[in-house]
Each structure stands twice: as C-alpha cells, then as structure tokens.
C-alpha cells in the first residue's frame, strides 16, 4: 500500500533548492532539549538550639548536726530529672577542699546519670529566710558566657563553688533559720535539633460509603416511600433512589410529582427482580440472586426498568 515508506535521497525526493544527490541536512534538536534546564528546587531547614529547664528545692534540716562530718563529705539531695538526665545537689558542711580547713561550706550540682559532654546552664541559690529577698545567687542564666554553657564530661561531673559561703558568716546570717538551710537549683540542658518543612500525613481509610448506604435499606429506618410489586411491599428512601436513577428523580422530585404519594405500584415486574434492583441501587453491586430471593432461576424479566437478570448477571437493554 506504500504506507510507511521513507524516501532517502535521489533526484525525485530532493526538495526545491537542495543540491541533487546530497543527503538531507540533519534535523535540528527539539526545542525541549535545546531549552535551558529548569531552575533547581529549593529547600530549607533551621537548626534550633535551646535549653530545657527544670528546678529542684533542697531543704537541709539540722545543719548544726551535719558539721564535723569531715572535709570532702557531703549531704546529697534526691536526684531529679531535667532534659533527659538525672541531677543532684551536693552540700559539703565542712567544705570540699582540705586546704580551706573547714572554713567554708561548698555547694555543687552534679550529673547523676550516664552522659557524655552534657552541656548545661546552672543556677544555685541560697534562700534568704528573713523575707528581705537578699538571696545569694550564682547563675549562668541571663548573662553572656564567654566560653558558652558548662560541659559535664561524665557521670559524677560537678559545677559549683568550693568556697560558696564562709561558714562563720553563714551561721550568723538570715540564710540559716531554725537550723535549716534552703537551696534552690535550676538546670538548663542545652539541646539542638534541625527543623525542616512539616509534613502531615493523615491516613485515609478505605471507602465504606456503600456499606453505610446499603445499611439504610437493610435497617429499614427513615423510609419515606413504599413500592408494591407483585403483592410484596418494599420500603425505600426517596433521596437515595433519586440520586441513583434519573427515572426515580423525575418521578419523585420532578414537576409532576405527587406530594402526598406514599406508595408506588410497579406493574409487569416480579418481586425478586425489584428486590435485586433495590439491592444494586443501595449497595452498588449485583446481589446473589438465589441468596437474595431464595429462587433458583435462570431468567428474571425486568423490562420496564431496562434490565434483564440472567444467570446472576445484568445487562442494559
């Protein structure tokens, strides 16, 4: 037939103006390959560094009885958790260093759980119990740190002061009341993370709408129309039928509708066929005819509705 033939060169196939016997010039590259590449996609992320803060209040009751336990011996608070690590307050009534000869009390905050290079900010406060608010405060918070947050290398690492307060001055001060001292400690653990675009995933369950609509038919609640077919009554819902069939839509909601119509009699149709038709309109699937009707039949005619149900299958006229 000649279709699909390609002429290559030759006098009869050369276009006007082309030199006889010369092959066609090569085709130019397509515009899509010649165009510059599209702009690269852009992404962004942010590194966020902040502190996770927590506080602990430590009451030291019976201070006078704690004196004399020895240099380097301490009274410890219960451990408390901040930023995923455990901490504890250590109070040394006779001081931590032998060179001070028990002239000072020492106060430290210690890492009480496993950790490596834990960076944190600290605040130790000896509370003025006179109500004057003259607390003795040593803090990292709210001030510039030349070398940044303090780093604790391992469990048992401490931050604090060997010469926190001269013991003779402490025992005549408003910090000691009823032989008790009040110590507040705040820890701010430094944590960093990188934030990118937030992607929210909402799981969508598989559709079960047909189940819900089908259960309207099987439940039989809120029906507002009844069909009489071959002496058998079939309650249904106008809104479902009108949504599924233009014939029912015109009959139930068209200009010729009867507002007082509660029952429609269907002629020339067998009851099992209409039952199967309703099942399809509600469930969006063909029923098992034998299971639905209890009839072992090969042909069920349904000419007025435009369907023939034959061997459990349906086809339009």
Coordinates of C-alpha atoms in Angstrom, one line a residue:
X1 CA 0.0 0.0 0.0
X2 CA 3.0 2.3 0.3
X3 CA 2.2 3.4 3.8
X4 CA 5.2 3.7 6.0
X5 CA 7.8 4.0 3.1
X6 CA 10.5 6.6 3.6
X7 CA 12.4 8.1 0.6
X8 CA 16.1 8.7 1.3
X9 CA 17.8 11.0 -1.2
X10 CA 17.6 10.8 -5.0
X11 CA 16.7 13.4 -7.5
X12 CA 13.0 12.8 -7.2
X13 CA 13.0 13.2 -3.4
X14 CA 15.2 16.3 -3.1
X15 CA 13.3 19.4 -2.0
X16 CA 13.4 22.6 -4.1
X17 CA 16.7 24.4 -3.7
X18 CA 18.6 21.3 -2.4
X19 CA 21.7 20.1 -4.3
X20 CA 20.9 17.0 -6.3
X21 CA 22.4 13.9 -4.8
X22 CA 23.2 15.4 -1.5
X23 CA 21.6 13.9 1.6
X24 CA 19.1 15.9 3.7
X25 CA 20.7 18.1 6.4
X26 CA 20.4 16.6 9.9
X27 CA 17.3 17.6 11.8
X28 CA 17.6 20.3 14.4
X29 CA 17.4 19.3 18.0
X30 CA 13.9 19.6 19.5
X31 CA 13.1 22.8 21.4
X32 CA 12.7 20.9 24.6
X33 CA 16.3 19.6 24.6
X34 CA 17.7 22.9 23.5
X35 CA 16.0 25.0 26.2
X36 CA 17.9 25.7 29.4
X37 CA 17.3 23.3 32.3
X38 CA 14.6 24.2 34.8
X39 CA 15.6 26.1 37.9
X40 CA 16.8 23.8 40.7
X41 CA 14.3 23.1 43.5
X42 CA 14.9 25.0 46.8
X43 CA 14.7 23.5 50.3
X44 CA 15.3 25.0 53.7
X45 CA 15.9 23.9 57.3
X46 CA 16.7 25.6 60.6
X47 CA 19.0 24.5 63.4
X48 CA 17.4 25.4 66.7
X49 CA 19.4 25.4 70.0
X50 CA 17.6 26.0 73.3
X51 CA 17.6 24.9 76.9
X52 CA 15.3 22.5 78.6
X53 CA 14.9 23.9 82.1
X54 CA 14.0 22.4 85.5
X55 CA 14.3 23.3 89.1
X56 CA 14.7 21.5 92.5
X57 CA 14.3 22.8 96.0
X58 CA 16.5 21.2 98.7
X59 CA 15.9 21.8 102.4
X60 CA 18.8 21.0 104.7
X61 CA 17.4 20.5 108.2
X62 CA 19.6 20.0 111.3
X63 CA 22.5 22.0 109.9
X64 CA 24.4 22.1 113.2
X65 CA 24.4 18.3 113.4
X66 CA 25.9 18.0 110.0
X67 CA 29.0 19.9 110.9
X68 CA 32.1 17.8 111.6
X69 CA 31.3 15.0 109.2
X70 CA 34.7 15.8 107.6
X71 CA 36.1 17.7 104.7
X72 CA 35.0 16.3 101.3
X73 CA 32.0 14.6 102.9
X74 CA 28.6 15.7 101.5
X75 CA 24.9 15.7 102.0
X76 CA 23.0 15.0 98.8
X77 CA 19.5 15.8 97.6
X78 CA 17.2 13.3 95.9
X79 CA 18.0 13.1 92.2
X80 CA 15.8 15.0 89.8
X81 CA 15.4 14.8 86.0
X82 CA 16.0 17.7 83.6
X83 CA 16.5 17.4 79.8
X84 CA 16.7 13.6 79.9
X85 CA 19.4 13.5 82.6
X86 CA 19.4 13.0 86.4
X87 CA 20.9 15.6 88.6
X88 CA 21.6 16.0 92.4
X89 CA 22.7 18.8 94.7
X90 CA 25.7 18.2 96.9
X91 CA 26.2 20.2 100.1
X92 CA 29.6 20.0 101.9
X93 CA 29.2 21.3 105.5
X94 CA 32.9 21.1 106.2
X95 CA 33.9 22.1 102.7
X96 CA 35.2 20.1 99.7
X97 CA 38.8 21.1 99.8
X98 CA 41.2 20.2 102.7
X99 CA 43.2 23.4 102.0
X100 CA 40.4 25.5 103.3
X101 CA 40.3 23.8 106.7
X102 CA 36.5 23.6 107.0
X103 CA 36.3 27.4 106.9
X104 CA 33.8 27.3 104.0
X105 CA 30.7 25.4 103.0
X106 CA 30.7 24.1 99.5
X107 CA 27.7 23.7 97.1
X108 CA 27.7 21.8 93.8
X109 CA 25.3 20.4 91.2
X110 CA 26.3 17.0 89.8
X111 CA 25.3 14.9 86.8
X112 CA 23.8 11.8 88.5
X113 CA 23.2 9.7 85.4
X114 CA 25.2 8.4 82.5
X115 CA 26.1 11.1 80.0
X116 CA 28.9 12.4 77.8
X117 CA 29.7 16.1 77.3
X118 CA 26.4 17.2 78.6
X119 CA 26.2 21.0 78.1
X120 CA 24.1 22.9 80.6
X121 CA 23.4 26.2 82.3
X122 CA 23.2 26.3 86.1
X123 CA 21.9 28.4 88.9
X124 CA 22.4 27.8 92.7
X125 CA 20.5 29.9 95.2
X126 CA 20.8 30.1 99.0
X127 CA 17.5 31.5 100.1
X128 CA 17.3 34.5 102.5
X129 CA 14.7 33.3 105.1
X130 CA 14.2 36.7 106.6
X131 CA 11.8 37.7 103.8
X132 CA 14.1 40.5 102.6
X133 CA 14.9 38.8 99.4
X134 CA 18.6 39.0 99.8
X135 CA 19.3 35.6 98.3
X136 CA 22.8 34.5 97.4
X137 CA 22.7 33.6 93.7
X138 CA 25.2 32.2 91.4
X139 CA 23.8 31.8 87.9
X140 CA 24.6 31.3 84.2
X141 CA 21.1 32.4 83.1
X142 CA 20.5 35.9 81.8
X143 CA 24.2 36.8 81.2
X144 CA 26.7 36.4 78.5
X145 CA 29.1 33.5 78.8
X146 CA 32.5 33.8 77.2
X147 CA 33.0 30.1 76.7
X148 CA 29.4 29.1 76.4
X149 CA 27.5 26.6 78.5
X150 CA 29.3 24.5 81.0
X151 CA 30.2 21.0 79.9
X152 CA 30.0 17.9 82.2
X153 CA 32.1 15.1 80.8
X154 CA 30.7 12.1 82.5
X155 CA 28.5 10.9 85.4
X156 CA 29.7 12.5 88.7
X157 CA 30.9 15.7 87.0
X158 CA 30.1 18.8 89.0
X159 CA 29.6 22.5 88.7
X160 CA 29.6 24.8 91.8
X161 CA 31.8 26.5 94.4
X162 CA 34.2 25.2 96.9
X163 CA 34.0 28.5 98.8
X164 CA 30.3 29.0 98.4
X165 CA 29.9 30.8 101.8
X166 CA 32.2 31.3 104.8
X167 CA 30.9 29.1 107.5
X168 CA 31.2 31.6 110.4
X169 CA 29.2 34.2 108.4
X170 CA 26.6 31.7 107.3
X171 CA 25.8 30.6 110.9
X172 CA 25.0 34.3 111.9
X173 CA 23.1 35.1 108.7
X174 CA 19.4 35.2 107.7
X175 CA 20.1 32.2 105.4
X176 CA 20.1 29.9 108.5
X177 CA 16.7 29.7 110.3
X178 CA 15.6 27.1 112.8
X179 CA 18.8 25.2 112.0
X180 CA 17.7 24.9 108.4
X181 CA 19.1 26.0 105.0
X182 CA 17.0 26.3 101.8
X183 CA 18.8 25.7 98.5
X184 CA 17.2 26.2 95.1
X185 CA 18.8 24.8 91.9
X186 CA 17.9 25.4 88.3
X187 CA 19.4 23.4 85.4
X188 CA 19.1 24.2 81.7
X189 CA 20.2 21.4 79.5
X190 CA 21.3 22.6 76.0
X191 CA 19.6 20.7 73.2
X192 CA 19.9 21.2 69.4
X193 CA 17.7 19.9 66.6
X194 CA 17.1 20.7 63.0
X195 CA 13.7 21.6 61.7
X196 CA 12.6 21.1 58.1
X197 CA 9.2 21.6 56.4
X198 CA 6.5 19.9 58.4
X199 CA 4.7 17.1 56.5
X200 CA 1.5 15.9 58.0
X201 CA 0.2 12.5 57.0
X202 CA -3.5 11.8 57.5
X203 CA -4.4 8.2 57.0
X204 CA -7.5 7.8 54.8
X205 CA -9.4 4.6 55.5
X206 CA -10.8 2.6 52.5
X207 CA -14.2 3.8 51.3
X208 CA -17.2 2.1 53.0
X209 CA -19.8 4.5 51.8
X210 CA -21.7 1.8 50.0
X211 CA -21.9 -0.2 53.3
X212 CA -23.4 2.8 55.1
X213 CA -25.9 3.5 52.3
X214 CA -26.7 -0.2 52.0
X215 CA -27.5 -0.5 55.7
X216 CA -30.2 2.1 55.2
X217 CA -32.1 -0.4 53.1
X218 CA -31.4 -3.4 55.4
X219 CA -32.2 -1.4 58.5
X220 CA -35.4 0.0 57.1
X221 CA -35.3 3.2 59.2
X222 CA -36.4 6.6 58.0
X223 CA -38.0 5.3 54.8
X224 CA -40.4 7.7 53.1
X225 CA -41.7 5.7 50.1
X226 CA -43.0 2.2 49.6
X227 CA -43.2 0.2 46.4
X228 CA -45.8 -2.5 45.8
X229 CA -44.5 -5.2 43.4
X230 CA -46.5 -8.3 42.7
X231 CA -48.2 -8.0 46.1
X232 CA -45.0 -7.5 48.1
X233 CA -44.1 -4.2 49.8
X234 CA -40.6 -2.6 49.6
X235 CA -39.9 0.4 51.7
X236 CA -37.1 2.8 50.4
X237 CA -35.7 6.3 50.6
X238 CA -36.6 8.9 48.0
X239 CA -33.3 10.7 48.2
X240 CA -31.3 7.6 47.6
X241 CA -33.4 6.5 44.7
X242 CA -33.3 9.9 43.1
X243 CA -29.5 10.1 43.4
X244 CA -29.1 6.7 41.7
X245 CA -31.8 6.9 39.0
X246 CA -33.0 9.8 36.7
X247 CA -36.3 7.9 36.3
X248 CA -36.9 7.9 40.0
X249 CA -35.6 11.5 40.3
X250 CA -38.2 12.7 37.8
X251 CA -41.0 10.6 39.4
X252 CA -40.3 11.5 43.0
X253 CA -39.0 15.1 42.7
X254 CA -40.0 16.3 39.2
X255 CA -42.7 18.8 38.3
X256 CA -45.3 16.0 38.0
X257 CA -44.6 14.6 41.5
X258 CA -47.4 14.0 43.9
X259 CA -46.5 15.4 47.3
X260 CA -48.9 13.0 49.1
X261 CA -47.6 10.0 47.3
X262 CA -46.5 7.4 49.8
X263 CA -46.8 4.2 47.8
X264 CA -46.0 3.4 44.1
X265 CA -47.3 0.3 42.5
X266 CA -45.0 -1.3 39.9
X267 CA -46.7 -3.3 37.2
X268 CA -45.2 -6.0 34.9
X269 CA -42.3 -6.9 37.3
X270 CA -41.6 -9.8 39.5
X271 CA -40.9 -9.1 43.2
X272 CA -37.5 -10.8 43.3
X273 CA -36.3 -8.6 40.3
X274 CA -37.3 -5.4 42.1
X275 CA -35.7 -6.6 45.3
X276 CA -32.5 -7.2 43.3
X277 CA -32.8 -3.8 41.7
X278 CA -33.1 -2.1 45.1
X279 CA -30.1 -4.0 46.3
X280 CA -28.0 -2.8 43.4
X281 CA -29.1 0.9 43.9
X282 CA -28.2 0.9 47.6
X283 CA -25.1 -1.4 47.6
X284 CA -23.7 -0.6 44.2
X285 CA -23.2 -4.3 43.4
X286 CA -25.2 -7.1 42.0
X287 CA -26.7 -9.4 44.6
X288 CA -26.5 -13.2 44.7
X289 CA -30.0 -13.8 43.3
X290 CA -30.5 -17.2 44.9
X291 CA -29.3 -15.9 48.3
X292 CA -31.4 -12.7 48.0
X293 CA -34.6 -14.2 46.7
X294 CA -34.4 -17.8 47.6
X295 CA -35.3 -18.6 43.9
X296 CA -33.2 -20.9 41.8
X297 CA -33.9 -19.3 38.4
X298 CA -32.1 -18.6 35.2
X299 CA -34.3 -15.7 33.8
X300 CA -36.0 -12.9 35.8
X301 CA -37.6 -10.4 33.5
X302 CA -37.4 -6.7 34.3
X303 CA -38.4 -5.0 31.0
X304 CA -40.0 -1.8 32.4
X305 CA -36.7 -0.9 34.3
X306 CA -34.4 -1.7 31.3
X307 CA -32.6 -4.7 32.9
X308 CA -32.5 -8.4 32.4
X309 CA -31.1 -10.5 35.2
X310 CA -29.8 -13.7 33.7
X311 CA -27.6 -16.3 35.5
X312 CA -26.7 -13.8 38.2
X313 CA -25.6 -11.1 35.7
X314 CA -27.3 -7.9 34.4
X315 CA -27.0 -6.0 31.2
X316 CA -28.9 -3.0 29.9
X317 CA -31.4 -3.4 27.0

